[in-house]
PDB file of C-alpha atoms in Angstrom:
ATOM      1  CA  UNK A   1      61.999 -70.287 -62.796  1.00 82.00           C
ATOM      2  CA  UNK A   2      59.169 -71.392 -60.202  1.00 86.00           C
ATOM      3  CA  UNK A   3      60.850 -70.380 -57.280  1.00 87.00           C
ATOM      4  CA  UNK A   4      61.434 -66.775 -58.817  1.00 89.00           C
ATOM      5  CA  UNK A   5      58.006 -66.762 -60.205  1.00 92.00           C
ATOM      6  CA  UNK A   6      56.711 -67.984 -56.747  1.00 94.00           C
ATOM      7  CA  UNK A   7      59.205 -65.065 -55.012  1.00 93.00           C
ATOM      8  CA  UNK A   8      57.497 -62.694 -57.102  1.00 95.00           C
ATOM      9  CA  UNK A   9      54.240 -63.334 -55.816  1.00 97.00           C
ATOM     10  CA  UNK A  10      55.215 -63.160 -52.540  1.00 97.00           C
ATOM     11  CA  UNK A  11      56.441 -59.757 -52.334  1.00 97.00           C
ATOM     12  CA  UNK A  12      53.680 -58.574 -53.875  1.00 98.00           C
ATOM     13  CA  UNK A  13      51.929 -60.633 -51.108  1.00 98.00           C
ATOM     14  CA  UNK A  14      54.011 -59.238 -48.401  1.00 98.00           C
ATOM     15  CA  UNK A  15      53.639 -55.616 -49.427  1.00 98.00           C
ATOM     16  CA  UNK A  16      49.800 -55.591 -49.824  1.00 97.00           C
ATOM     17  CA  UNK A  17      49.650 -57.151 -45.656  1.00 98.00           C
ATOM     18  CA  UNK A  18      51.652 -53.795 -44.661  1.00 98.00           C
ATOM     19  CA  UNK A  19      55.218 -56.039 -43.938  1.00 98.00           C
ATOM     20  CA  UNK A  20      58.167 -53.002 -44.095  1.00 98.00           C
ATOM     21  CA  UNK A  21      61.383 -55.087 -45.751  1.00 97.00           C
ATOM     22  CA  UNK A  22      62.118 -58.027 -47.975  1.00 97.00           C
ATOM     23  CA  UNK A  23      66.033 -59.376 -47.133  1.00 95.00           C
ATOM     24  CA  UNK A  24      67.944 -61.611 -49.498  1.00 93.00           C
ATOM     25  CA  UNK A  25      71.207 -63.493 -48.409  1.00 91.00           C
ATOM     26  CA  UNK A  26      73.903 -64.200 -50.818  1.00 91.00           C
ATOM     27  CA  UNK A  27      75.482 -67.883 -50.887  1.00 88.00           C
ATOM     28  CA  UNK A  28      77.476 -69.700 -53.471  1.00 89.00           C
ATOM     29  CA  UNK A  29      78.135 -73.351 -54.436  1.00 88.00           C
ATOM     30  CA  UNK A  30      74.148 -74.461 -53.353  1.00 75.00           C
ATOM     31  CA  UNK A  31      74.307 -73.550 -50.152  1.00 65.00           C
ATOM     32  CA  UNK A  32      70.547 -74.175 -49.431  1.00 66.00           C
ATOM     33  CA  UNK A  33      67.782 -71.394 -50.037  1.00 65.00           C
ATOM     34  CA  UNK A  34      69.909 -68.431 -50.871  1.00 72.00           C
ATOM     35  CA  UNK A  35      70.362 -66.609 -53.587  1.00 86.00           C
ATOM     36  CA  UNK A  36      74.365 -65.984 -55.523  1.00 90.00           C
ATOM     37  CA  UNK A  37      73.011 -62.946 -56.951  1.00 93.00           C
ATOM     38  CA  UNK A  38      70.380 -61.026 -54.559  1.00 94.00           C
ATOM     39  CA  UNK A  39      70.491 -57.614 -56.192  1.00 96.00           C
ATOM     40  CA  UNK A  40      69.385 -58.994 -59.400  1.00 95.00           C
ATOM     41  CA  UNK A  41      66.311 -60.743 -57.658  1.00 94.00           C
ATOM     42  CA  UNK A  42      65.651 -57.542 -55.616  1.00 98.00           C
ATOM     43  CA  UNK A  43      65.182 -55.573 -58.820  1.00 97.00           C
ATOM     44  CA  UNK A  44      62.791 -58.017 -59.748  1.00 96.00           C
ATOM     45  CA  UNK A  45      61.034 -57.138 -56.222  1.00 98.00           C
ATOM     46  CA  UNK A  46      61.559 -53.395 -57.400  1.00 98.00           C
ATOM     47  CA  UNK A  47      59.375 -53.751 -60.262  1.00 96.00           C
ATOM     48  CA  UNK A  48      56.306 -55.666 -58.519  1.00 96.00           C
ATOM     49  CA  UNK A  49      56.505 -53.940 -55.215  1.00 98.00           C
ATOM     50  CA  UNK A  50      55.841 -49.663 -54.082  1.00 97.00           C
ATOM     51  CA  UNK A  51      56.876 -49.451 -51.099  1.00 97.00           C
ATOM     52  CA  UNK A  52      58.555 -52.698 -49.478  1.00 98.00           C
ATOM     53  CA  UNK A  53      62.249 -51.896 -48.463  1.00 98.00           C
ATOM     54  CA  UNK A  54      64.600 -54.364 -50.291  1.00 98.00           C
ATOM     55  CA  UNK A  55      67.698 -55.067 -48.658  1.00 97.00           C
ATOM     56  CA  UNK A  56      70.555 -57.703 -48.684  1.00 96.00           C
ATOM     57  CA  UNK A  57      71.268 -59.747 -45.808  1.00 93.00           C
ATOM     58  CA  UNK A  58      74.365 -59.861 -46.234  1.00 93.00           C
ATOM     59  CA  UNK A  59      76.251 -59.205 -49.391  1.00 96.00           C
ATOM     60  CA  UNK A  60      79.963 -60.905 -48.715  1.00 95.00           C
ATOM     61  CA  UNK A  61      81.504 -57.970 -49.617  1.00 97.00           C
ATOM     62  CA  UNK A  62      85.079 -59.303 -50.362  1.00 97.00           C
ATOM     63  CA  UNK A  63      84.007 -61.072 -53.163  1.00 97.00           C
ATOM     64  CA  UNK A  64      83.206 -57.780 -55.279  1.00 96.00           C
ATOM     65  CA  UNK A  65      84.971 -54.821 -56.578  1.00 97.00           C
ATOM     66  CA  UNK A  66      84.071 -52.150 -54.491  1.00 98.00           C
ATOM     67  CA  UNK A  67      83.303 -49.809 -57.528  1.00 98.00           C
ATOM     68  CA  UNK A  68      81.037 -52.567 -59.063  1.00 97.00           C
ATOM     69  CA  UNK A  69      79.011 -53.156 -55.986  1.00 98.00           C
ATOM     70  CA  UNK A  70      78.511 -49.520 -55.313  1.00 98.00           C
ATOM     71  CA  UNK A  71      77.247 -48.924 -59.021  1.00 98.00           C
ATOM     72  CA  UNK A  72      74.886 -52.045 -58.569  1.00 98.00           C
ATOM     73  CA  UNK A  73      72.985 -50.882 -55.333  1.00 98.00           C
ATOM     74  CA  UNK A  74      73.319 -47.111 -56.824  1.00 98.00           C
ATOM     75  CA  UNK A  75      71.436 -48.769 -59.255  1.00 98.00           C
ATOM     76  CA  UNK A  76      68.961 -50.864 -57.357  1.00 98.00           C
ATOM     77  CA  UNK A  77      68.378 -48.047 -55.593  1.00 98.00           C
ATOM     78  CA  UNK A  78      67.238 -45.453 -58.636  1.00 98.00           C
ATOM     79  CA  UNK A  79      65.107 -48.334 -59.645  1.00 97.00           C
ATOM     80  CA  UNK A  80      63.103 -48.621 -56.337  1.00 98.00           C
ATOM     81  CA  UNK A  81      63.122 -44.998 -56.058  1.00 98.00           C
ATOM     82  CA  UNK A  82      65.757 -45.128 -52.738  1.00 98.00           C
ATOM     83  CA  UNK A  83      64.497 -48.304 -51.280  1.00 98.00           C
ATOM     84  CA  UNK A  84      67.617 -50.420 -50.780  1.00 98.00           C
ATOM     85  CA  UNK A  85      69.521 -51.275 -47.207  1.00 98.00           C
ATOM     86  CA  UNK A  86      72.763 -52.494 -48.619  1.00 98.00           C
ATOM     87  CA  UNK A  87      73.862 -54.965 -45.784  1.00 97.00           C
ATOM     88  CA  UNK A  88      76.674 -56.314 -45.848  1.00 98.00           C
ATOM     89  CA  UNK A  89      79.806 -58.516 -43.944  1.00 96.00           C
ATOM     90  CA  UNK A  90      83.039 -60.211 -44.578  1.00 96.00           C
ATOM     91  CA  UNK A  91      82.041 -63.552 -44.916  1.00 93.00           C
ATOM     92  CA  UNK A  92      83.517 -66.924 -43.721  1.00 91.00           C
ATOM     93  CA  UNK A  93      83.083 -69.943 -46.225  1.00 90.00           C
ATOM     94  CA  UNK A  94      86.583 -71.064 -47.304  1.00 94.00           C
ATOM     95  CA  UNK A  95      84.833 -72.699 -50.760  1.00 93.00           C
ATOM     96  CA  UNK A  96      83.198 -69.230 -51.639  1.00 93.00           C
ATOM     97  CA  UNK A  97      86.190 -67.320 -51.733  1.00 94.00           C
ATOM     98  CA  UNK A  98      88.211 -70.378 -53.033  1.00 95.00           C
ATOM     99  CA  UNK A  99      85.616 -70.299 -55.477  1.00 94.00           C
ATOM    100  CA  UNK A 100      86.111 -66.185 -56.438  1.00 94.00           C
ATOM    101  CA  UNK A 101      90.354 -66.386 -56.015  1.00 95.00           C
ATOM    102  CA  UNK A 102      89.961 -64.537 -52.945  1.00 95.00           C
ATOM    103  CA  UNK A 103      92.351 -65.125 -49.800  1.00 94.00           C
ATOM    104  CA  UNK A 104      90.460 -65.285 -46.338  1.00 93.00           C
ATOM    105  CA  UNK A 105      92.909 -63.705 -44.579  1.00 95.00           C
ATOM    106  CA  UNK A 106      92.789 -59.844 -44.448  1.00 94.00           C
ATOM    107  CA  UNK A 107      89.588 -59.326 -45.050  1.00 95.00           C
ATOM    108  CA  UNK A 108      88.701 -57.285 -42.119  1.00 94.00           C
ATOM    109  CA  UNK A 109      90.304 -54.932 -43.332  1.00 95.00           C
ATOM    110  CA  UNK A 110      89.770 -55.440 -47.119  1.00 96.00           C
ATOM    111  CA  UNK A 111      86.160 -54.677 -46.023  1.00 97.00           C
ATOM    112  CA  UNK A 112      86.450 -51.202 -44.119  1.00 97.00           C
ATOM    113  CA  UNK A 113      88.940 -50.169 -47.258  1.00 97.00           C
ATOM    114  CA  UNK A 114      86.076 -51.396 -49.318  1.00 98.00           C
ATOM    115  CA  UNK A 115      83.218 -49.541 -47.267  1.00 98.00           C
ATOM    116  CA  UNK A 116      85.104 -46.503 -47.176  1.00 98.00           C
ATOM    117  CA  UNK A 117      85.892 -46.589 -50.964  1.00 98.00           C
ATOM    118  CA  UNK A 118      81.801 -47.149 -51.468  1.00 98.00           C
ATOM    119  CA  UNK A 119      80.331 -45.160 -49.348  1.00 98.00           C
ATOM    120  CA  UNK A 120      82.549 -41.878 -51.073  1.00 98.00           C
ATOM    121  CA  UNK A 121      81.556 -43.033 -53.827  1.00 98.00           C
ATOM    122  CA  UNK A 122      77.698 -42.732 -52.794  1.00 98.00           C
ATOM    123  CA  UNK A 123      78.358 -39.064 -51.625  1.00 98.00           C
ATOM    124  CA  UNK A 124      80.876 -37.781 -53.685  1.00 97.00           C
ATOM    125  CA  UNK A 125      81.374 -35.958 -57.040  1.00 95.00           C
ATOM    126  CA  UNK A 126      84.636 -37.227 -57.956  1.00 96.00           C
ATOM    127  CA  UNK A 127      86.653 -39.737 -55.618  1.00 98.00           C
ATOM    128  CA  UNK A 128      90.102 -40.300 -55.451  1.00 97.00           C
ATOM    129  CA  UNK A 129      91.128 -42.956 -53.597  1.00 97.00           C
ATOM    130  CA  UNK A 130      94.613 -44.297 -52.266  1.00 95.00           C
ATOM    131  CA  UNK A 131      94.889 -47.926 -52.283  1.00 94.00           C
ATOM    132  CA  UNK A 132      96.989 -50.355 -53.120  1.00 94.00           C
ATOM    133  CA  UNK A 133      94.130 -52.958 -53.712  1.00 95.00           C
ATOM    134  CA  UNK A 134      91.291 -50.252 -54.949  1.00 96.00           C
ATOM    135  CA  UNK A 135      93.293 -47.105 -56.785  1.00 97.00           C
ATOM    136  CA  UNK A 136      90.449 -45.257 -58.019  1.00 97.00           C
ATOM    137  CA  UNK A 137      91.594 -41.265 -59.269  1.00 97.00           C
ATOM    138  CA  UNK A 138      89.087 -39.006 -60.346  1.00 97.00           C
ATOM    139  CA  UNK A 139      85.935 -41.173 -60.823  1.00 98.00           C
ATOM    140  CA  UNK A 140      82.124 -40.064 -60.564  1.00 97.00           C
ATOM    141  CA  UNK A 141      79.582 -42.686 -59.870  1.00 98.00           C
ATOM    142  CA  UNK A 142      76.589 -42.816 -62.603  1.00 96.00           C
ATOM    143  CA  UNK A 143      73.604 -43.136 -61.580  1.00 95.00           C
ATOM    144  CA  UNK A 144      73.694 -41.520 -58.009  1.00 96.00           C
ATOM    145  CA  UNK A 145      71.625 -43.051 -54.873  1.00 98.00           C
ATOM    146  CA  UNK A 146      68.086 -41.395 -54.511  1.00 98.00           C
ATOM    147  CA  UNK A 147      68.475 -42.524 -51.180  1.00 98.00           C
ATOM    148  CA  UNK A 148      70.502 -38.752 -49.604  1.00 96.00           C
ATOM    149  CA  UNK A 149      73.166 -38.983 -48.283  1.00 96.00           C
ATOM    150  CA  UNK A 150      73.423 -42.422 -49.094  1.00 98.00           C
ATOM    151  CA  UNK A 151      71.587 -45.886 -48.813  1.00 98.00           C
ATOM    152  CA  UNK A 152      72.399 -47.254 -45.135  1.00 98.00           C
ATOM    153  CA  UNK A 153      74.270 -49.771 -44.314  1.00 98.00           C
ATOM    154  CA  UNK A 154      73.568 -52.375 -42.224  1.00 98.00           C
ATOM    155  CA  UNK A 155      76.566 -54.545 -40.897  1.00 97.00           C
ATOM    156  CA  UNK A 156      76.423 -58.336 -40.398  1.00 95.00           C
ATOM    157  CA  UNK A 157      78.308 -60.456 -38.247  1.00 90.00           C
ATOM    158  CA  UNK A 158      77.650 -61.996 -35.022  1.00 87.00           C
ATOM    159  CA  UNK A 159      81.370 -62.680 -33.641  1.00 85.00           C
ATOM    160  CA  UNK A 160      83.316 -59.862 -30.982  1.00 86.00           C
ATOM    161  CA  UNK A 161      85.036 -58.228 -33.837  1.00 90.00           C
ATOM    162  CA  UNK A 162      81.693 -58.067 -36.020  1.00 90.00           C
ATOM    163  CA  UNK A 163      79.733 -56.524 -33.394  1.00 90.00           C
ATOM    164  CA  UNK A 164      82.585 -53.580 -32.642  1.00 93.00           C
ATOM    165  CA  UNK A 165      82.368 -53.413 -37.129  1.00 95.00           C
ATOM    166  CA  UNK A 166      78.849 -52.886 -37.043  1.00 96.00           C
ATOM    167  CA  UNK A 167      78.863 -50.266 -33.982  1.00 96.00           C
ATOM    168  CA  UNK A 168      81.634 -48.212 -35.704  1.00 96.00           C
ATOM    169  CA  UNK A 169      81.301 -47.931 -39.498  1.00 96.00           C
ATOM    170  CA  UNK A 170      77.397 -49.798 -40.297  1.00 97.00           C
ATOM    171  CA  UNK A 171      73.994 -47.498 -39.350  1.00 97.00           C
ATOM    172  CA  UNK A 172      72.581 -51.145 -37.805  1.00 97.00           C
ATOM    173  CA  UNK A 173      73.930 -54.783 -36.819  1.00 96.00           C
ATOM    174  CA  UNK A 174      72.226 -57.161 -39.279  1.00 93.00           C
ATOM    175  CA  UNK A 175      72.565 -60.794 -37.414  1.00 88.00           C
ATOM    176  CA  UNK A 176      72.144 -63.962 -39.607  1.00 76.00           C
ATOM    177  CA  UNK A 177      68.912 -65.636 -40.047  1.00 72.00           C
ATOM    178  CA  UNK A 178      68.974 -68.760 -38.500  1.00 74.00           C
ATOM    179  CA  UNK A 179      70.832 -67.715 -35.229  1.00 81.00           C
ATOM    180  CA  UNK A 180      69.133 -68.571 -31.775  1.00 89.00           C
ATOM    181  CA  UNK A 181      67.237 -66.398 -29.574  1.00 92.00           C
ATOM    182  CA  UNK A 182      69.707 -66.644 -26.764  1.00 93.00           C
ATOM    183  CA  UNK A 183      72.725 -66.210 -29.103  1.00 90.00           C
ATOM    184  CA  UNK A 184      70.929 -63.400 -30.881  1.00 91.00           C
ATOM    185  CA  UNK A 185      70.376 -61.530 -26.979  1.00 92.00           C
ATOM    186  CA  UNK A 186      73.941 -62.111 -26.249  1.00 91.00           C
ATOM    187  CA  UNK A 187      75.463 -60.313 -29.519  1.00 91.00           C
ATOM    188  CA  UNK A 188      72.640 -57.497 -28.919  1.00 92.00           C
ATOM    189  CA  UNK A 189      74.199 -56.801 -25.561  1.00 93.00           C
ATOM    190  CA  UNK A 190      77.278 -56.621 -26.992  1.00 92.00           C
ATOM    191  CA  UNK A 191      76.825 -55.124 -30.228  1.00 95.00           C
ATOM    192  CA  UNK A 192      75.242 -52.269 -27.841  1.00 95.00           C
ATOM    193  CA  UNK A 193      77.937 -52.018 -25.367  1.00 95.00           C
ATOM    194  CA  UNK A 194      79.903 -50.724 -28.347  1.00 95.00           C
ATOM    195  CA  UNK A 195      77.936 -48.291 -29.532  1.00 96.00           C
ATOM    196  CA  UNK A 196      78.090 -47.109 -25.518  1.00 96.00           C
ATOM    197  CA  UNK A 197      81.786 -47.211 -25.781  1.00 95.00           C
ATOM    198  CA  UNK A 198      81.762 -45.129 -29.216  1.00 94.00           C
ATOM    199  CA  UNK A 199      79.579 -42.720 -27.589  1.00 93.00           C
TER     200      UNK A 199
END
């Protein structure tokens, strides 16, 4: 309860010294200072902050339901009045997914099923969606995204096959927090190089 209390303070500090975004990582099993549930401490932010952009850095996307997830920023978003950046990546701890009865293999591609799923979801009236892991047939997301046509997303990731995911299906590369400057250069150049290649 003090650290949330304390968290609430400092958004509320952050947004009155102009800063543009507050990010949130997701982690499970104690993992040091991150949070197994950021979208239910961002709409905490929501209610103590105007104008501060709240955004996730990263949600592990495999672990969710895409349907689920995409109601639950949909959501964040009404209540910040279109403020979310819904970043989001793969993920790579075998515990976490151990954790959630997820396999680690195939999720690559469990992820850009999952995006696309999401992101019609965002946009559309009613979706229908062929999938052998997410059948969804006639379904209309309640509430809606302020945020038109949809919240962006933000990609995370720093390895070859990250960088090529983010340039393709994300609106930005999110790296991780505690990667190096030089590291951080090198990915750039990359992560650029495909968005060169894709035009």
């Amino acid at each position: 309860p003090r650290h949330y209390a304390q968290a609430l303070r400092q958004v509320e500090l952050a947004e009155g010294l102009g800063f543009d975004s507050v990010w949130l990582e997701e982690r499970h099993g104690g993992h040091g200072p991150y949070h197994p549930s950021p979208l239910i401490f961002l709409a905490g932010f929501a209610t103590r902050t105007q104008h501060l952009r709240l955004g996730t850095a990263i949600t592990i996307l495999p672990l969710y339901h895409p349907v689920r997830i995409a109601e639950d920023v949909a959501e964040l978003d009404v209540m910040s009045n279109g403020r979310v950046i819904f970043g989001a990546a793969i993920g790579y701890r075998p515990d976490e997914f151990a954790a959630f009865q997820r396999p680690l293999e195939g999720r690559g591609a469990q992820f850009e099923e999952m995006l696309s799923l999401i992101q019609r979801l965002w946009t559309e009236e009613n979706v229908t969606f062929e999938s052998e892991r997410y059948p969804v047939s006639g379904f209309r997301l309640a509430p809606r995204p302020v945020q038109q046509p949809r919240p962006p997303i933000w990609i995370g990731g720093l390895g070859a096959l990250a960088m090529r995911r983010a340039a393709r299906l994300g609106d930005a590369w999110l790296p991780g927090p505690t990667t190096d400057l030089a590291r951080l250069k090198a990915a750039r150049a990359h992560y650029h190089a495909h968005l060169a290649e894709l035009g």
